[in-house]
Short mmCIF file of C-alpha atoms in Angstrom, two decimals:
data_model
loop_
_atom_site.label_atom_id
_atom_site.label_comp_id
_atom_site.label_asym_id
_atom_site.label_seq_id
_atom_site.Cartn_x
_atom_site.Cartn_y
_atom_site.Cartn_z
CA MET A 272 23.66 -2.52 9.42
CA GLU A 273 20.80 -1.54 11.67
CA VAL A 274 20.51 -2.92 15.18
CA GLY A 275 18.72 -6.25 15.23
CA MET A 276 19.59 -7.08 11.62
CA ILE A 277 22.34 -9.20 10.11
CA ASN A 278 24.11 -9.13 6.77
CA ASP A 279 22.19 -9.93 3.59
CA GLU A 280 23.07 -13.62 3.41
CA VAL A 281 20.28 -15.53 1.69
CA VAL A 282 20.01 -19.18 2.69
CA SER A 283 17.81 -22.18 2.19
CA SER A 284 16.28 -23.66 5.34
CA GLY A 285 17.50 -27.02 4.15
CA SER A 286 14.53 -28.68 2.43
CA GLY A 287 16.41 -31.59 0.88
CA HIS A 288 19.74 -29.97 1.87
CA SER A 289 21.83 -29.52 5.00
CA ALA A 290 20.36 -27.51 7.86
CA HIS A 291 22.75 -24.62 7.25
CA GLY A 292 21.79 -24.15 3.58
CA ARG A 293 24.10 -22.39 1.11
CA SER A 294 25.32 -18.79 0.99
CA LEU A 295 24.59 -17.08 -2.31
CA SER A 296 26.72 -14.19 -3.52
CA PRO A 297 25.07 -11.28 -5.32
CA SER A 298 25.34 -10.95 -9.06
CA PRO A 299 28.01 -8.48 -10.30
CA SER A 300 26.80 -5.06 -11.36
CA THR A 301 26.24 -4.61 -15.07
CA ALA A 302 25.72 -0.85 -14.94
CA SER A 303 27.03 1.03 -17.93
CA HIS A 304 28.92 4.27 -17.54
CA GLY A 305 29.14 5.07 -21.26
CA ASP A 306 27.89 7.95 -23.34
CA PRO A 307 24.09 8.33 -23.00
CA LEU A 308 23.92 8.92 -26.77
CA LEU A 309 24.67 5.40 -27.97
CA PRO A 310 25.01 4.37 -31.64
CA VAL A 311 22.09 2.41 -33.10
CA ALA A 312 22.57 -0.51 -35.49
CA GLU A 313 20.48 -0.79 -38.66
CA ASN A 314 19.24 -4.20 -37.47
CA TRP A 315 18.49 -4.80 -33.82
CA CYS A 316 16.89 -7.13 -31.30
CA HIS A 317 15.43 -6.31 -27.89
CA THR A 318 15.14 -9.17 -25.41
CA GLN A 319 12.54 -8.53 -22.75
CA VAL A 320 12.60 -10.61 -19.59
CA LYS A 321 9.00 -10.65 -18.38
CA VAL A 322 8.63 -10.45 -14.62
CA VAL A 323 5.43 -11.03 -12.64
CA LYS A 324 5.34 -9.01 -9.42
CA PHE A 325 2.96 -9.53 -6.53
CA ASN A 326 2.89 -9.13 -2.76
CA TYR A 327 1.45 -10.73 0.35
CA MET A 328 0.70 -9.63 3.90
CA TRP A 329 0.93 -12.11 6.75
CA THR A 330 -0.41 -10.94 10.13
CA ILE A 331 0.27 -13.07 13.22
CA ASN A 332 -1.83 -12.07 16.22
CA ASN A 333 -0.66 -12.81 19.78
CA PHE A 334 2.85 -13.36 18.46
CA SER A 335 4.39 -13.65 21.92
CA PHE A 336 2.42 -16.91 22.38
CA CYS A 337 4.01 -18.56 19.32
CA ARG A 338 6.05 -21.73 19.67
CA GLU A 339 9.19 -21.20 21.64
CA GLU A 340 11.20 -24.32 20.72
CA MET A 341 14.13 -23.90 18.35
CA GLY A 342 13.45 -25.22 14.86
CA GLU A 343 9.66 -25.29 15.18
CA VAL A 344 7.81 -23.87 12.18
CA LEU A 345 4.80 -21.62 11.62
CA LYS A 346 3.43 -21.37 8.06
CA SER A 347 1.10 -18.90 6.35
CA SER A 348 -1.69 -19.90 4.01
CA THR A 349 -0.75 -20.33 0.33
CA PHE A 350 -0.87 -17.40 -2.09
CA SER A 351 -0.17 -16.72 -5.76
CA ALA A 352 0.10 -13.90 -8.29
CA GLY A 353 -3.52 -14.42 -9.37
CA CYS A 354 -6.38 -16.88 -9.47
CA ASN A 355 -5.06 -18.47 -12.71
CA ASP A 356 -1.46 -18.75 -11.57
CA LYS A 357 -0.29 -22.35 -11.11
CA LEU A 358 2.54 -21.35 -8.76
CA LYS A 359 1.55 -21.50 -5.10
CA TRP A 360 3.73 -19.97 -2.40
CA CYS A 361 3.69 -19.60 1.37
CA LEU A 362 5.78 -17.92 4.06
CA ARG A 363 7.25 -19.85 6.96
CA ILE A 364 8.98 -18.68 10.09
CA ASN A 365 10.93 -20.26 12.89
CA PRO A 366 9.97 -18.00 15.82
CA LYS A 367 13.06 -19.05 17.72
CA GLY A 368 15.45 -19.70 14.88
CA LEU A 369 16.17 -22.61 12.59
CA ASP A 370 19.10 -24.09 14.49
CA GLU A 371 21.54 -23.48 17.34
CA GLU A 372 23.35 -20.76 15.39
CA SER A 373 20.14 -18.76 14.89
CA ARG A 374 18.31 -19.51 18.14
CA ASP A 375 18.33 -15.81 19.14
CA TYR A 376 16.75 -14.78 15.84
CA LEU A 377 13.49 -15.14 13.93
CA SER A 378 14.08 -17.07 10.70
CA LEU A 379 11.93 -16.20 7.68
CA TYR A 380 11.58 -18.04 4.35
CA LEU A 381 9.62 -18.02 1.09
CA LEU A 382 8.51 -21.56 0.13
CA LEU A 383 7.34 -22.76 -3.31
CA VAL A 384 4.47 -25.09 -2.39
CA GLN A 385 3.17 -26.03 -5.84
CA CYS A 386 4.76 -25.67 -9.28
CA ASN A 387 3.81 -26.77 -12.81
CA LYS A 388 7.38 -26.26 -14.11
CA SER A 389 10.67 -27.95 -13.44
CA GLU A 390 11.91 -24.76 -11.78
CA VAL A 391 11.24 -21.03 -11.46
CA ARG A 392 13.47 -18.13 -10.58
CA ALA A 393 12.33 -15.39 -8.24
CA LYS A 394 13.53 -12.46 -6.19
CA PHE A 395 11.90 -11.59 -2.89
CA LYS A 396 11.84 -8.92 -0.22
CA PHE A 397 10.67 -9.20 3.39
CA SER A 398 9.82 -6.35 5.76
CA ILE A 399 7.98 -5.79 9.03
CA LEU A 400 5.23 -3.17 9.32
CA ASN A 401 5.51 -1.03 12.43
CA ALA A 402 2.66 0.62 14.36
CA LYS A 403 2.45 3.36 11.69
CA ARG A 404 2.06 0.73 8.92
CA GLU A 405 5.49 1.67 7.57
CA GLU A 406 7.95 -0.87 6.18
CA THR A 407 10.92 -1.44 8.51
CA LYS A 408 13.70 -3.98 8.84
CA ALA A 409 13.55 -4.81 5.13
CA MET A 410 15.80 -7.50 3.68
CA GLU A 411 15.79 -8.66 0.07
CA SER A 412 17.52 -11.11 -2.21
CA GLN A 413 20.13 -9.58 -4.47
CA ARG A 414 19.19 -11.65 -7.52
CA ALA A 415 16.65 -14.21 -8.70
CA TYR A 416 17.12 -17.60 -7.02
CA ARG A 417 16.17 -21.04 -8.32
CA PHE A 418 13.04 -22.53 -6.74
CA VAL A 419 11.68 -26.03 -7.28
CA GLN A 420 8.55 -27.44 -5.66
CA GLY A 421 9.14 -27.82 -1.93
CA LYS A 422 12.19 -25.53 -1.99
CA ASP A 423 12.50 -22.39 0.14
CA TRP A 424 14.93 -19.48 0.36
CA GLY A 425 15.14 -16.78 2.97
CA PHE A 426 17.03 -15.45 5.96
CA LYS A 427 18.06 -17.66 8.84
CA LYS A 428 18.87 -14.58 10.91
CA PHE A 429 16.14 -12.19 9.76
CA ILE A 430 15.80 -10.20 13.01
CA ARG A 431 16.90 -10.65 16.59
CA ARG A 432 14.09 -11.83 18.86
CA ASP A 433 14.98 -9.43 21.68
CA PHE A 434 14.87 -6.49 19.27
CA LEU A 435 11.55 -7.67 17.84
CA LEU A 436 9.95 -8.19 21.26
CA ASP A 437 11.20 -4.86 22.68
CA GLU A 438 8.03 -2.70 22.88
CA THR A 439 10.03 0.52 22.42
CA ASN A 440 10.84 -0.51 18.84
CA GLY A 441 7.15 -0.59 17.90
CA LEU A 442 7.35 -3.73 15.74
CA LEU A 443 4.61 -5.67 17.58
CA PRO A 444 1.71 -3.24 18.07
CA GLY A 445 -0.94 -5.04 20.09
CA ASP A 446 1.29 -8.17 20.07
CA ARG A 447 0.65 -8.37 16.30
CA LEU A 448 3.45 -9.20 13.86
CA SER A 449 2.79 -7.98 10.29
CA ILE A 450 5.16 -9.38 7.65
CA PHE A 451 5.03 -7.88 4.15
CA CYS A 452 6.49 -9.93 1.31
CA GLU A 453 7.13 -8.80 -2.26
CA VAL A 454 7.90 -11.44 -4.91
CA SER A 455 9.17 -11.00 -8.49
CA VAL A 456 8.96 -14.16 -10.59
CA VAL A 457 10.76 -14.51 -13.93
CA ALA A 458 7.98 -15.56 -16.33
CA GLU A 459 9.51 -15.72 -19.81
CA THR A 460 11.79 -13.95 -22.28
CA VAL A 461 10.54 -12.34 -25.48
CA ASN A 462 12.64 -11.17 -28.44
CA VAL A 463 11.56 -8.19 -30.54
CA THR A 464 13.56 -7.51 -33.73
CA GLY A 465 13.47 -4.67 -36.20
CA GLN A 466 15.31 -2.14 -38.32
CA THR A 467 15.83 1.59 -37.87
CA ASN A 468 17.40 4.55 -39.58
CA VAL A 469 17.69 6.55 -36.39
CA SER A 470 21.31 7.44 -35.73
CA GLN A 471 20.95 8.27 -32.05
CA LEU A 472 18.79 7.41 -29.07
CA PHE A 473 16.89 10.19 -27.37
CA LYS A 474 16.75 10.38 -23.60
CA VAL A 475 13.35 11.78 -22.57
CA PRO A 476 13.43 13.73 -19.28
CA PRO A 477 11.07 12.62 -16.52
CA CYS A 478 7.63 14.19 -16.32
CA ARG A 479 7.47 17.22 -13.98
CA LEU A 480 3.77 17.95 -14.44
CA ALA A 481 2.84 17.43 -10.77
CA ASP A 482 5.73 19.66 -9.58
CA ASP A 483 4.87 22.36 -12.11
CA MET A 484 1.20 22.32 -11.14
CA GLN A 485 2.14 22.54 -7.45
CA GLY A 486 4.23 25.60 -8.30
CA LEU A 487 1.33 27.16 -10.16
CA PHE A 488 -0.91 26.67 -7.12
CA ASP A 489 1.66 28.02 -4.65
CA LYS A 490 2.66 31.09 -6.69
CA LYS A 491 -0.95 32.05 -7.60
CA GLN A 492 0.21 32.98 -11.13
CA PHE A 493 -2.62 33.92 -13.50
CA SER A 494 -5.28 32.96 -10.94
CA ASP A 495 -8.79 34.07 -11.86
CA PHE A 496 -10.92 32.89 -8.93
CA THR A 497 -10.85 33.43 -5.16
CA LEU A 498 -11.98 30.81 -2.65
CA ILE A 499 -12.39 31.93 0.97
CA CYS A 500 -12.49 29.07 3.47
CA LYS A 501 -13.89 29.79 6.94
CA SER A 502 -13.28 27.55 9.93
CA ASP A 503 -15.92 26.25 12.35
CA SER A 504 -13.22 25.55 14.94
CA GLY A 505 -12.24 29.19 15.43
CA ALA A 506 -9.10 29.02 13.31
CA PRO A 507 -8.44 31.99 10.99
CA SER A 508 -10.09 31.85 7.59
CA GLN A 509 -7.83 31.24 4.61
CA THR A 510 -7.98 32.60 1.07
CA PHE A 511 -6.94 30.53 -1.95
CA TYR A 512 -6.25 32.04 -5.38
CA ILE A 513 -7.06 29.39 -7.95
CA HIS A 514 -7.69 28.76 -11.65
CA LYS A 515 -11.15 28.10 -13.06
CA ALA A 516 -9.90 25.99 -15.95
CA ILE A 517 -8.11 23.54 -13.66
CA LEU A 518 -10.92 23.19 -11.13
CA SER A 519 -13.61 22.80 -13.81
CA ALA A 520 -11.54 20.09 -15.54
CA ARG A 521 -11.08 18.19 -12.29
CA SER A 522 -14.50 18.53 -10.63
CA ARG A 523 -17.99 18.36 -12.11
CA VAL A 524 -19.24 20.49 -9.21
CA PHE A 525 -16.84 23.35 -9.92
CA SER A 526 -17.50 23.00 -13.65
CA ALA A 527 -21.24 23.47 -13.10
CA MET A 528 -20.57 26.45 -10.82
CA PHE A 529 -18.49 28.22 -13.47
CA GLU A 530 -20.64 27.32 -16.48
CA HIS A 531 -23.91 28.68 -15.10
CA HIS A 532 -24.53 32.30 -14.25
CA MET A 533 -24.38 31.84 -10.52
CA GLN A 534 -23.21 34.47 -8.07
CA GLU A 535 -19.82 32.73 -7.75
CA SER A 536 -19.31 32.83 -11.51
CA ASP A 537 -20.23 36.49 -11.77
CA THR A 538 -18.06 37.67 -8.86
CA ASN A 539 -15.21 35.16 -9.38
CA MET A 540 -15.37 34.45 -5.66
CA THR A 541 -16.97 31.92 -3.34
CA THR A 542 -16.99 31.20 0.39
CA VAL A 543 -16.83 27.70 1.88
CA ASP A 544 -17.75 27.27 5.55
CA ASP A 545 -18.25 23.49 5.85
CA ILE A 546 -14.64 22.42 5.21
CA GLU A 547 -11.67 23.31 7.41
CA PRO A 548 -8.94 25.41 5.68
CA GLU A 549 -6.21 22.76 6.00
CA VAL A 550 -8.54 20.14 4.48
CA MET A 551 -9.49 22.50 1.64
CA ARG A 552 -5.82 23.11 0.92
CA GLU A 553 -5.16 19.36 0.70
CA LEU A 554 -8.19 19.02 -1.60
CA LEU A 555 -6.96 21.79 -3.91
CA VAL A 556 -3.40 20.42 -3.99
CA TYR A 557 -4.84 17.06 -5.04
CA MET A 558 -6.88 18.72 -7.81
CA TYR A 559 -3.75 20.41 -9.15
CA THR A 560 -1.24 17.58 -8.75
CA GLY A 561 -3.13 14.29 -8.28
CA GLN A 562 -1.29 13.81 -4.98
CA ALA A 563 -2.45 13.95 -1.34
CA LYS A 564 0.50 13.82 1.06
CA TYR A 565 -1.51 14.11 4.27
CA ILE A 566 -4.39 11.81 3.41
CA GLU A 567 -3.78 9.49 6.37
CA GLN A 568 -4.08 12.33 8.90
CA MET A 569 -7.11 13.88 7.16
CA ALA A 570 -8.92 10.86 5.73
CA GLN A 571 -12.16 11.33 7.72
CA SER A 572 -12.52 15.01 6.77
CA LEU A 573 -11.12 14.61 3.26
CA ILE A 574 -13.58 11.89 2.25
CA ALA A 575 -16.43 14.31 2.99
CA ALA A 576 -14.81 17.00 0.82
CA ALA A 577 -14.07 14.51 -1.97
CA ASP A 578 -17.71 13.38 -1.91
CA LYS A 579 -18.98 16.98 -1.99
CA TYR A 580 -16.91 17.89 -5.06
CA GLN A 581 -17.29 14.46 -6.75
CA LEU A 582 -13.59 13.60 -6.78
CA ASP A 583 -14.05 9.84 -7.14
CA ARG A 584 -10.39 8.81 -7.12
CA LEU A 585 -9.58 10.87 -4.03
CA LYS A 586 -12.63 9.41 -2.33
CA VAL A 587 -11.40 5.84 -2.91
CA MET A 588 -7.92 6.85 -1.70
CA CYS A 589 -9.57 8.05 1.54
CA GLU A 590 -11.44 4.73 1.78
CA GLN A 591 -8.13 2.91 1.50
CA ALA A 592 -6.49 5.07 4.19
CA LEU A 593 -9.44 4.54 6.56
CA CYS A 594 -9.34 0.80 5.90
CA TYR A 595 -5.68 0.67 7.00
CA GLN A 596 -6.67 2.49 10.20
CA LEU A 597 -9.51 0.15 11.20
CA THR A 598 -9.54 -0.89 14.89
CA THR A 599 -12.14 -2.39 17.18
CA ASP A 600 -12.66 1.08 18.69
CA ASN A 601 -13.31 2.95 15.41
CA ALA A 602 -14.89 0.21 13.25
CA CYS A 603 -18.47 1.38 13.88
CA LEU A 604 -17.62 5.03 13.23
CA THR A 605 -15.87 4.01 10.01
CA LEU A 606 -18.94 2.03 8.91
CA MET A 607 -21.17 5.04 9.60
CA LEU A 608 -18.80 7.26 7.57
CA ALA A 609 -18.84 4.76 4.70
CA ASP A 610 -22.64 4.72 4.76
CA MET A 611 -22.90 8.53 4.93
CA TYR A 612 -20.68 9.05 1.87
CA SER A 613 -21.71 5.94 -0.11
CA ALA A 614 -18.19 4.51 0.13
CA ALA A 615 -18.94 0.97 -1.01
CA GLN A 616 -15.47 -0.56 -0.67
CA LEU A 617 -14.88 0.88 2.80
CA ARG A 618 -18.37 -0.24 3.86
CA ALA A 619 -17.58 -3.84 2.82
CA HIS A 620 -14.26 -3.82 4.68
CA ALA A 621 -15.81 -2.32 7.83
CA ILE A 622 -18.63 -4.91 7.96
CA ASN A 623 -16.13 -7.71 7.40
CA PHE A 624 -13.88 -6.33 10.16
CA ILE A 625 -16.81 -6.06 12.61
CA ASN A 626 -17.87 -9.60 11.71
CA VAL A 627 -14.40 -11.00 12.44
CA ASN A 628 -13.95 -8.99 15.65
CA ALA A 629 -17.57 -8.96 16.87
CA THR A 630 -16.93 -9.47 20.59
CA GLU A 631 -14.43 -6.61 20.91
CA VAL A 632 -16.40 -4.23 18.66
CA MET A 633 -19.64 -4.76 20.62
CA SER A 634 -17.82 -3.53 23.75
CA SER A 635 -16.85 -0.21 22.12
CA GLU A 636 -18.59 3.17 22.48
CA GLY A 637 -19.10 3.27 18.73
CA TRP A 638 -21.31 0.18 18.95
CA GLU A 639 -23.73 2.05 21.21
CA ASP A 640 -23.95 4.88 18.64
CA LEU A 641 -24.56 2.35 15.88
CA VAL A 642 -27.36 0.68 17.84
CA ARG A 643 -29.00 3.97 18.76
CA GLU A 644 -28.70 5.95 15.53
CA HIS A 645 -28.31 3.49 12.65
CA PRO A 646 -30.70 0.52 12.98
CA LYS A 647 -30.49 -0.30 9.26
CA LEU A 648 -26.72 -0.62 9.42
CA LEU A 649 -27.03 -2.69 12.58
CA GLU A 650 -29.42 -5.03 10.78
CA GLU A 651 -26.91 -5.44 7.95
CA VAL A 652 -24.08 -6.21 10.39
CA PHE A 653 -26.18 -8.81 12.25
CA ARG A 654 -27.24 -10.43 8.99
CA ALA A 655 -23.60 -10.82 7.95
CA LEU A 656 -22.64 -12.06 11.41
CA ALA A 657 -25.49 -14.56 11.62
CA THR A 658 -25.00 -16.09 8.19
CA GLN A 659 -21.21 -15.80 8.15
CA GLN A 660 -21.52 -14.31 4.68
CA THR A 661 -19.41 -11.20 4.72
CA PRO A 662 -19.74 -8.60 1.94
CA PRO A 663 -17.30 -8.90 -0.96
CA VAL A 664 -13.96 -7.43 0.00
CA VAL A 665 -11.93 -5.59 -2.64
CA LEU A 666 -8.19 -5.88 -2.13
CA VAL A 667 -6.43 -2.56 -1.62
CA GLN A 668 -2.85 -1.58 -2.47
CA PRO A 669 -0.08 -2.53 -0.08
CA PRO A 670 1.02 -0.30 2.80
CA LYS A 671 3.84 2.06 2.80
CA LYS A 672 5.94 2.48 0.78
CA ARG A 673 3.41 4.99 -0.44
CA PRO A 674 2.08 4.24 -3.95
CA LYS A 675 2.91 6.81 -6.55
CA HIS A 676 -0.13 8.83 -7.54
CA CYS A 677 -1.13 8.85 -11.19
CA THR A 678 -0.25 11.79 -13.36
CA TYR A 679 -2.61 13.02 -15.99
#
């Protein structure tokens, strides 16, 4: 086990039970080690257990000022899987433990606040986001536990307080505790029956399209177009050998370039001098594979490239990365970027962030640039601040673990 963590005992805090709760043992493994080519009966039934998955982020600012008495509770707001879901949940912590045994730990629980059924079963996972917005110190239930209204399950010894408060561990950036919770609720079971004459099951290998396309880009096989990228920063220029068919399928801008009798189409070569070589490489890798590994480091430059070549999905991915990186120091710059590249979702998030953190943002250097160079944006920010009507905020995907990028 990692330092600061305990074993994976899942306990109830004692709502309607003793203060120590009950230890729950994990379900036995049901993994099969048989032949992958299994016989198939003429008549069959598949039972599908439907599971609803959702997640929730709870951020506690100024965590070091939280209640210090053992057993005292801090609760999040309620949340659910969707607006029509009748199950309402919340997270609750005991900043200094639930009882004498756990007084040196932070206790963390998932509580079923409202329920329209006699009971539900759910699995859950808790983690803390570090300064890099990465999941750390994760603990999860080993099976689905029985919840009734007012019942909670969780970890009495989730993490040691001294480990959590130690600045060198990076778990409280800016004295902010970010708890990420993933919940899987068993919804219902469905039976599907049928008949078949197939004598064997076929195991389909996983799709390797992204890997194969990455290999095609790296090896330059059958390339029919040359892209020379020059740097404004003095770095050496870089030459990319690429494929017209792929670029024209992925970008309307490249498609127009190749379809019309332009100089680039006739010479099978073009020069780009407004995008840095490393950013262009990331852009091309995305066009081949649908993946962008370094988007967080390059989001500001990559959103400009995505806008130029009309790569809408990559542009929204950059908006998401920039949204995760919002601070009081860069909020105004982010808003100006969103305005420059017509990034509607990022614009809404930035205005909302400035509205919530107005005092700190107005003390930043970026605020002076906003006042001096972007009066229309400033007017929009003040209108939202004055009326307390923030722009509609579109929820983004949860932080790392990184989401898998779509294949084609």
